[in-house]
CSV table of C-alpha atoms in Angstrom, one decimal:
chain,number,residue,atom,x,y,z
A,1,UNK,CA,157.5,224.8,13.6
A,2,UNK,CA,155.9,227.1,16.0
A,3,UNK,CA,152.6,227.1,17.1
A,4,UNK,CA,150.4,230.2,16.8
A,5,UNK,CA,146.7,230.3,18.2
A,6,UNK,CA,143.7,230.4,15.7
A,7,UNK,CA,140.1,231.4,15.6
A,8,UNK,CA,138.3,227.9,14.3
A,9,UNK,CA,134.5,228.4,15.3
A,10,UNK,CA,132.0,231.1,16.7
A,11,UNK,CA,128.4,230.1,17.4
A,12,UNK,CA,126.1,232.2,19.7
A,13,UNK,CA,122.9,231.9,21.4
A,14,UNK,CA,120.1,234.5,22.2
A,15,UNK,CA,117.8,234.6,25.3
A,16,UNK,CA,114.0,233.3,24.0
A,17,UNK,CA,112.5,236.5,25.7
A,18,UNK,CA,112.1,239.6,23.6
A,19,UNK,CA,111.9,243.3,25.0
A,20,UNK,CA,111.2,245.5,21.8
A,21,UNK,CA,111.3,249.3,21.2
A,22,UNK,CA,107.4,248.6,21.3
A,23,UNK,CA,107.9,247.3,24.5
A,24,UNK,CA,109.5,249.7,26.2
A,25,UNK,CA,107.6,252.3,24.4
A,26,UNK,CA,105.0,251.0,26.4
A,27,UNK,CA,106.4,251.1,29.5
A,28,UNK,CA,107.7,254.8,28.7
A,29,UNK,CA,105.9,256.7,26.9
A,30,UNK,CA,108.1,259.7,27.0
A,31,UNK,CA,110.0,257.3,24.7
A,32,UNK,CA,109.0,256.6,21.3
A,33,UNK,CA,109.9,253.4,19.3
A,34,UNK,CA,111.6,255.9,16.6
A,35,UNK,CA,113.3,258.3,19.5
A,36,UNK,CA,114.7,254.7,20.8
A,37,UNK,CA,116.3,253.5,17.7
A,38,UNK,CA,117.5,256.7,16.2
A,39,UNK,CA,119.6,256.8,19.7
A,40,UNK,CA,120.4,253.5,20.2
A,41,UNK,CA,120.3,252.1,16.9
A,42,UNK,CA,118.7,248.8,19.0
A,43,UNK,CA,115.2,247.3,17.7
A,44,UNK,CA,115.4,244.6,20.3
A,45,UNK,CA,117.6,242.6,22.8
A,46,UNK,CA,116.6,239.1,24.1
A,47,UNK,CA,116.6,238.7,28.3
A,48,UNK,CA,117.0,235.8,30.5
A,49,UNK,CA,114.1,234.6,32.3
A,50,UNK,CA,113.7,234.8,35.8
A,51,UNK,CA,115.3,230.9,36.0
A,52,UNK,CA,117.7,231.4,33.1
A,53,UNK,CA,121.6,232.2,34.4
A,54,UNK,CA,125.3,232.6,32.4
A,55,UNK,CA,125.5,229.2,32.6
A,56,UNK,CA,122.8,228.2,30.8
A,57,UNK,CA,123.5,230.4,27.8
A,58,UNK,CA,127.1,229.8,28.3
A,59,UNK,CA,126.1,225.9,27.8
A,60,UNK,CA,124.2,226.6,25.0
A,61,UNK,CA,126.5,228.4,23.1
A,62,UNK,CA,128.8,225.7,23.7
A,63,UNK,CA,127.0,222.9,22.9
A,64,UNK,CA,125.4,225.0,19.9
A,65,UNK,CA,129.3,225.2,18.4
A,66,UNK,CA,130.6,221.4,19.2
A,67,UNK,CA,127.9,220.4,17.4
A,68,UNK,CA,128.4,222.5,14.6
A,69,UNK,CA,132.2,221.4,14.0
A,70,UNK,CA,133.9,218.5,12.8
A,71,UNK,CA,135.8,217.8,16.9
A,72,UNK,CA,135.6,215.7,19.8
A,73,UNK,CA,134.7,217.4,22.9
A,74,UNK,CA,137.4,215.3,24.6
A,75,UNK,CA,139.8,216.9,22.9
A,76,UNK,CA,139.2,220.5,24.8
A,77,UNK,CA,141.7,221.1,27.3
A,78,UNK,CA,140.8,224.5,28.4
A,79,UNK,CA,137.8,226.7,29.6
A,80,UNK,CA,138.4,230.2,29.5
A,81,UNK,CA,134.9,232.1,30.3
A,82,UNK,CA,134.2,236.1,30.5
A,83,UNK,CA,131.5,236.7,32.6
A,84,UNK,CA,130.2,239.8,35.1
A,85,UNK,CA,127.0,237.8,36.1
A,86,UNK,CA,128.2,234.5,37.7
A,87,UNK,CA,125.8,232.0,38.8
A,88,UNK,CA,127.3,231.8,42.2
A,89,UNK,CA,130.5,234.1,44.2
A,90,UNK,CA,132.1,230.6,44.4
A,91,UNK,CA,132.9,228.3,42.8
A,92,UNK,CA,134.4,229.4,39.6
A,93,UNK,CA,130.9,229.2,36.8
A,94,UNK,CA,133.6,227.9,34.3
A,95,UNK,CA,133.9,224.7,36.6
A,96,UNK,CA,130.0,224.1,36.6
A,97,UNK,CA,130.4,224.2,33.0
A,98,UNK,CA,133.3,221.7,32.5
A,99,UNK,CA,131.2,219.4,34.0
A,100,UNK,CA,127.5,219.8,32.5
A,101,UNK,CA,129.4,219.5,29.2
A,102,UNK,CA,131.1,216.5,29.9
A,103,UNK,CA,134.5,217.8,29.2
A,104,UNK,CA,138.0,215.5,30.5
A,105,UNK,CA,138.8,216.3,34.4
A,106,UNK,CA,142.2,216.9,32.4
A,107,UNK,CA,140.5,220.3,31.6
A,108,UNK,CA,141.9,223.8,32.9
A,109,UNK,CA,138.6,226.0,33.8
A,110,UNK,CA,138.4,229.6,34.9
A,111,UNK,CA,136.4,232.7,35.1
A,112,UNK,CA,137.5,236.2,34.4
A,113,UNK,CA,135.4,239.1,35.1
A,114,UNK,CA,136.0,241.8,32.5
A,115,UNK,CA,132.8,242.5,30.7
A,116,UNK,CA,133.0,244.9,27.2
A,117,UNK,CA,136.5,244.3,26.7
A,118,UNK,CA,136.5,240.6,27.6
A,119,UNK,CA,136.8,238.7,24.3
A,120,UNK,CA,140.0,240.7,23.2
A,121,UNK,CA,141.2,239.7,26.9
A,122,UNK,CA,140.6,236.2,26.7
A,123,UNK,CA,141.8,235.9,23.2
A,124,UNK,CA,144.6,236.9,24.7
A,125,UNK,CA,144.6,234.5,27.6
A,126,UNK,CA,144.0,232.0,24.8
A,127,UNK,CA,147.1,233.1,22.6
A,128,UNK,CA,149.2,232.7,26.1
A,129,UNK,CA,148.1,229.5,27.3
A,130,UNK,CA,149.0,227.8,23.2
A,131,UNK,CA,151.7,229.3,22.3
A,132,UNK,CA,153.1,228.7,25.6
A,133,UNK,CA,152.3,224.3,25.1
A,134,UNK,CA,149.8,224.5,27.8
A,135,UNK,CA,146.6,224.1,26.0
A,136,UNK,CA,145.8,222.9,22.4
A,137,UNK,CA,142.2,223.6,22.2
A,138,UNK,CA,140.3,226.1,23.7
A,139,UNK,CA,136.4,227.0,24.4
A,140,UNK,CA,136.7,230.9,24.9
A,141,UNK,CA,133.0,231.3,26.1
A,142,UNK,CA,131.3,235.0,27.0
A,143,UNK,CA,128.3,234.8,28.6
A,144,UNK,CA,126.1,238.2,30.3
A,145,UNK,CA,122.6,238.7,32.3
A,146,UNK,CA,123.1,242.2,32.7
A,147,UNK,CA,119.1,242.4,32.7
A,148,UNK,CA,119.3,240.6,36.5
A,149,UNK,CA,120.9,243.9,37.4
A,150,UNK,CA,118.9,246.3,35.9
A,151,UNK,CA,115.7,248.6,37.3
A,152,UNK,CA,112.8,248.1,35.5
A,153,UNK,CA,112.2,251.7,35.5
A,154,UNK,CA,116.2,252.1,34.4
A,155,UNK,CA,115.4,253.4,30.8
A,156,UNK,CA,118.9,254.5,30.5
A,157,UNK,CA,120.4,251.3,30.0
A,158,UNK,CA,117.4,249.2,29.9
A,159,UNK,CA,117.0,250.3,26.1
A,160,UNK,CA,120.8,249.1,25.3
A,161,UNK,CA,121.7,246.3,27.2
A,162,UNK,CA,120.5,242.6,25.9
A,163,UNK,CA,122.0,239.0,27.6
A,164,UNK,CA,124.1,236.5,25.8
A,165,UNK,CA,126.6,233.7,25.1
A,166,UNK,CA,128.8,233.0,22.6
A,167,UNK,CA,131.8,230.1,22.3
A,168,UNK,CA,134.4,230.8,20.4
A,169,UNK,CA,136.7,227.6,19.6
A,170,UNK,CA,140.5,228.8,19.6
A,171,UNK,CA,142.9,226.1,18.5
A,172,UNK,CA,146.9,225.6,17.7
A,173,UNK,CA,147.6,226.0,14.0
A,174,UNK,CA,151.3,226.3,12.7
A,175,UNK,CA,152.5,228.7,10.0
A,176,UNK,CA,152.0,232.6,10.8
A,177,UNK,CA,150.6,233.9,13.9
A,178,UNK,CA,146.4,234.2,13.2
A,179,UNK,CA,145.7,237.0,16.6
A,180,UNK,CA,148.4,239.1,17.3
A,181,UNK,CA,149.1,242.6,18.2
A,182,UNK,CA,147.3,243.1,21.2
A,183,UNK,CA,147.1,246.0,23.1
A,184,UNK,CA,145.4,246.5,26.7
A,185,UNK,CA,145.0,249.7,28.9
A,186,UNK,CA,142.9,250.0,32.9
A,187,UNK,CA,142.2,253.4,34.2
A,188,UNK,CA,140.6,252.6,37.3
A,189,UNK,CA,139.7,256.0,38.1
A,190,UNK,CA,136.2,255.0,36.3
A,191,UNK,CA,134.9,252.5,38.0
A,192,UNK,CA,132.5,254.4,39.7
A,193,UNK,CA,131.1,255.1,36.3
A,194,UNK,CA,129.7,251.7,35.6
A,195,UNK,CA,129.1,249.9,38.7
A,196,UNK,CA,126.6,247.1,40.7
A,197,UNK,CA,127.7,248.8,44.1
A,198,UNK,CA,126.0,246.3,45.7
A,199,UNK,CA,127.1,242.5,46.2
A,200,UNK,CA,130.5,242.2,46.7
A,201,UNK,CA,132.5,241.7,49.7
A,202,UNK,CA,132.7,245.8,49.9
A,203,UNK,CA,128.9,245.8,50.1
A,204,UNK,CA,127.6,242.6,50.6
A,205,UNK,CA,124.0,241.9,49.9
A,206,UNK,CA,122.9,240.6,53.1
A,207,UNK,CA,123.7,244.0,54.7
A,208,UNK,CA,121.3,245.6,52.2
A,209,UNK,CA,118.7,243.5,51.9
A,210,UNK,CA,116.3,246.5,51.0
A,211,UNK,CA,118.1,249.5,49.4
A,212,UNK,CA,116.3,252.7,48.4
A,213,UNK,CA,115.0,253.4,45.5
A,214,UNK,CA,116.2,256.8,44.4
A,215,UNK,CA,115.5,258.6,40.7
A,216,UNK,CA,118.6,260.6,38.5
A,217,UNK,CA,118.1,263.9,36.9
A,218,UNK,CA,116.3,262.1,34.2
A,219,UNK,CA,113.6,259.9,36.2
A,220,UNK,CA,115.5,256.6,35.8
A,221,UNK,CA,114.7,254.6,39.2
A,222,UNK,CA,117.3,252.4,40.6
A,223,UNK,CA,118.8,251.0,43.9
A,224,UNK,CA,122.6,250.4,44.7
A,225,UNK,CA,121.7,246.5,43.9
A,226,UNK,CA,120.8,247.5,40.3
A,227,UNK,CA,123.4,248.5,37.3
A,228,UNK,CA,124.4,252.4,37.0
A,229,UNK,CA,126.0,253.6,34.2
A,230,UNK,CA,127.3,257.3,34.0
A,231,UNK,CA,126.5,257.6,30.1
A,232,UNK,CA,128.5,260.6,29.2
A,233,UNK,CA,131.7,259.6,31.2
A,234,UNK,CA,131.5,256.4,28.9
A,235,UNK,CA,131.3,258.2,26.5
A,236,UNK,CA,134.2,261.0,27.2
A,237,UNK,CA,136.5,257.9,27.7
A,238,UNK,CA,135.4,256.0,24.8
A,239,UNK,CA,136.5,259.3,22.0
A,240,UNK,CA,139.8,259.6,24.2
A,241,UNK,CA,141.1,256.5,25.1
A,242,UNK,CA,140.3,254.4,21.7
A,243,UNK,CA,141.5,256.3,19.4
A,244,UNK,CA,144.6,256.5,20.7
A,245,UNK,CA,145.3,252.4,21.6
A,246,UNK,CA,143.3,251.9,17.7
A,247,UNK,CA,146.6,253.9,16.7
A,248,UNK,CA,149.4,252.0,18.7
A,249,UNK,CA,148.3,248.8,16.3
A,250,UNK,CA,149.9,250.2,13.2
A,251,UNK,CA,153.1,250.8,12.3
A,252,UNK,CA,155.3,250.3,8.7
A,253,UNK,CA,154.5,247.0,8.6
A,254,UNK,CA,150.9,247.4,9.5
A,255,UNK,CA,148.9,250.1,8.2
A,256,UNK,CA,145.4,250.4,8.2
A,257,UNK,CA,145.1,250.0,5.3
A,258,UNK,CA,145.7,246.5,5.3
A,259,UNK,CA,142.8,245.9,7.3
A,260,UNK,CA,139.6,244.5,5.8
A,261,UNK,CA,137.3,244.8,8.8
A,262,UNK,CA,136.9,246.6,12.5
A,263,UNK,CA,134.9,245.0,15.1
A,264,UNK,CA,134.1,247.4,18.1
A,265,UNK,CA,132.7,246.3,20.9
A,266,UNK,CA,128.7,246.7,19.9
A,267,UNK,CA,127.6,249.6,22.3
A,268,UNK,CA,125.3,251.5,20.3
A,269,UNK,CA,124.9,253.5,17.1
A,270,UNK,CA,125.6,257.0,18.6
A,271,UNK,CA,128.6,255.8,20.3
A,272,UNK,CA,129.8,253.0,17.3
A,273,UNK,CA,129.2,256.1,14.8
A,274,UNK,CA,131.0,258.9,16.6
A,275,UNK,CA,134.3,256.4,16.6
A,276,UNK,CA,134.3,255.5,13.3
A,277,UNK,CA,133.7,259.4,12.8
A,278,UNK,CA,136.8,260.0,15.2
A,279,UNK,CA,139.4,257.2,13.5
A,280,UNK,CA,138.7,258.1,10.0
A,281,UNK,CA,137.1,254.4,9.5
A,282,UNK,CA,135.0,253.2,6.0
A,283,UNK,CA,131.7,252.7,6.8
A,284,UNK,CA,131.7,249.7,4.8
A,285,UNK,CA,134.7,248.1,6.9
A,286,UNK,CA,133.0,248.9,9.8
A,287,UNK,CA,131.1,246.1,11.3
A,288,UNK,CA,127.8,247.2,13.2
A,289,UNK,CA,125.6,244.1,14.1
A,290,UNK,CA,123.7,245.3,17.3
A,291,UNK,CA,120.1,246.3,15.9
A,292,UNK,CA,118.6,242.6,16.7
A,293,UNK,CA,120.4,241.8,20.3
A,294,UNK,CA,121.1,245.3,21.7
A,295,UNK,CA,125.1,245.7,23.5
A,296,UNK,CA,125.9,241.9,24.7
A,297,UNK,CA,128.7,243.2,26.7
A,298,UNK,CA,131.6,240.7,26.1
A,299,UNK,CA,129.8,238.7,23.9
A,300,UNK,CA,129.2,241.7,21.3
A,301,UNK,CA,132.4,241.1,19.2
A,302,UNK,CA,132.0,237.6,18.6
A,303,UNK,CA,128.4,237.2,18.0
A,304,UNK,CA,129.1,240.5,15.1
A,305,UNK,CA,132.1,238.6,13.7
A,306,UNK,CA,129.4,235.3,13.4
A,307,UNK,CA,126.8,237.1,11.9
A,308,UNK,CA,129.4,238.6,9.4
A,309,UNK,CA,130.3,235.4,8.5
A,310,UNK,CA,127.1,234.0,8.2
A,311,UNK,CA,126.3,237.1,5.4
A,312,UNK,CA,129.8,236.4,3.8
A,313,UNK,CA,131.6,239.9,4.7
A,314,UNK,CA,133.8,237.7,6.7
A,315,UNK,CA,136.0,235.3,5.0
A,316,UNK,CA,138.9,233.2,4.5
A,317,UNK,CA,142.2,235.1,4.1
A,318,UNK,CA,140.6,238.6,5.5
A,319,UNK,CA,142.1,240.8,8.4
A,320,UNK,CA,140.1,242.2,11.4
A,321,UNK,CA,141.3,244.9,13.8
A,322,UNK,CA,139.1,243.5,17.3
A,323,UNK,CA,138.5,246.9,19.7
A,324,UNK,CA,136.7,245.7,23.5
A,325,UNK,CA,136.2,248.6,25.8
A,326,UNK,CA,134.6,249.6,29.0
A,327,UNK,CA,133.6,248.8,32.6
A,328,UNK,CA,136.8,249.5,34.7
A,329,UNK,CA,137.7,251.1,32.4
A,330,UNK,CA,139.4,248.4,30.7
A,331,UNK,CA,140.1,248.7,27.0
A,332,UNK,CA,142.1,246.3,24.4
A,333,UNK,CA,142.7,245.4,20.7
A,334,UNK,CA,144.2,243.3,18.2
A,335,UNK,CA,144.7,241.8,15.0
A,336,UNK,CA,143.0,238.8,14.1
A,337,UNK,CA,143.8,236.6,10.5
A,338,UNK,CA,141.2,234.6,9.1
């Protein structure tokens, strides 16, 4: 029989460090803990300390979910990670992780830098690398610091953005094909509209070691070192470009219908809301688990899918439709079979 790739385990950790709406309240006073929320939808997100890097959470997670199942960490042959925060340029952070988990020197390892869209990527990557006999079990790991790019005096994303990590086990099964359908779209054109312009080879740090600091139209403070984010393009993109790749999933075999839950990439309430608004979605398929970590970047999807398993909306037998989107722009879906 053929083999098909399957969704085994999802385990997640959280940053000890908490910035609250009281918090930033604090810090802002323009901004009210209720004016936070009712925009965000976010009570808190958990932020690396000054130490604390992808890896770490990435280990966490990771050791966090081979302890939790019933499998030999021998048996992983392959280390796919998301991340948009490395720990170094060079070498790969999927490499540094092989080796602080002990994993066999038989082990594929790689990075790929995709960030909201990333898990539906690398499930992809994961579907690929079984179904073609080159791998038999994978750790799909998605780990984020966005906070190490962000102005303090940024209130425009410092009130959505949290860091991360979640491992997500994906494994060989025979039988029917358990993530399939997948869709992917780039329009490059929007880069500019959620960008670190500064550390690359285009702009390396060492040629800025001191950039300006320089204020929008609404006060937020930030350098070309630190995260911008052009909040209404995002947005414009987001009602265009999802709703028509959501629609490309279905057909006469596959209506939606026959779809028990939708996991969007967690990016806030307004933006979560106006979607499910857009598509014609049920609330009550619609999975919205952001209020306690804030938008995790690519590790929103499988940290919501965990936490709906952990409160039983996720079982056994149900269908998910899993939508990533963002920075790039880069957007994908597909079906996943529990």
């Amino acid at each position: 029989m053929n083999n098909f790739a399957k969704i085994t385990a999802i385990e997640y950790v959280l940053p000890s460090n908490t910035l609250s709406n009281e918090d930033l309240a604090r810090e802002f006073p323009e901004w009210d803990v209720d004016k936070i929320f009712g925009k965000t939808g976010i009570n808190k997100r958990q932020i690396v300390g000054v130490d604390e890097c992808a890896s770490d959470l990435a280990f966490q997670a990771c050791e966090k979910l081979l302890s939790a199942v019933d499998f030999e960490r021998s048996e992983i042959d392959f280390i796919i990670l998301c991340t948009q925060s490395p720990d170094y340029l060079l070498p790969s952070t999927a490499c540094i992780l092989q080796n602080r988990l002990g994993l066999s020197t038989q082990c594929g390892a790689f990075d790929f830098n995709q960030g909201c869209s990333g898990f539906i990527y690398g499930l992809g990557l994961a579907k690929g690398l079984i179904e073609t006999g080159q791998a038999k079990n994978i750790l799909l790991v998605t780990a984020e610091t966005y906070s190490k790019y962000i102005h303090p005096s940024d209130k425009s994303v410092r009130t959505l953005f949290g860091d991360a990590a979640a491992a997500t086990l994906v494994q060989s099964t025979v039988g029917t094909p358990h993530i399939d359908r997948f869709r992917y779209g780039t329009d490059g054109s929007g880069a500019k509209n959620l960008i670190v312009p500064i550390g690359g080879a285009r702009r390396p740090s060492a040629l800025n070691i001191t950039p300006p600091v320089y204020k929008d139209d609404s006060g937020n403070a930030r350098t070309d070192a630190n995260l911008y984010m052009n909040g209404a393009a995002i947005f414009e993109f987001s009602m265009t470009r999802i709703p028509q790749m959501f629609a490309t999933l279905f057909d006469d075999e596959f209506k939606i219908e026959d779809v028990d839950l939708f996991a969007f990439h967690q990016a806030n309430k307004f933006m979560l809301d106006s979607l499910r608004r857009r598509i014609k979605l049920p609330e009550e398929k619609f999975i919205s688990e952001f209020e306690r970590c804030g938008n995790t970047v690519s590790s929103s999807i499988p940290i919501a899918l965990k936490i709906s398993m952990e409160k039983g909306i996720l079982t056994s037998g149900k269908t998910v439709v899993g939508i990533g989107f963002g920075v790039g722009y880069s957007w994908a879906g597909c079906v996943i079979k529990w």
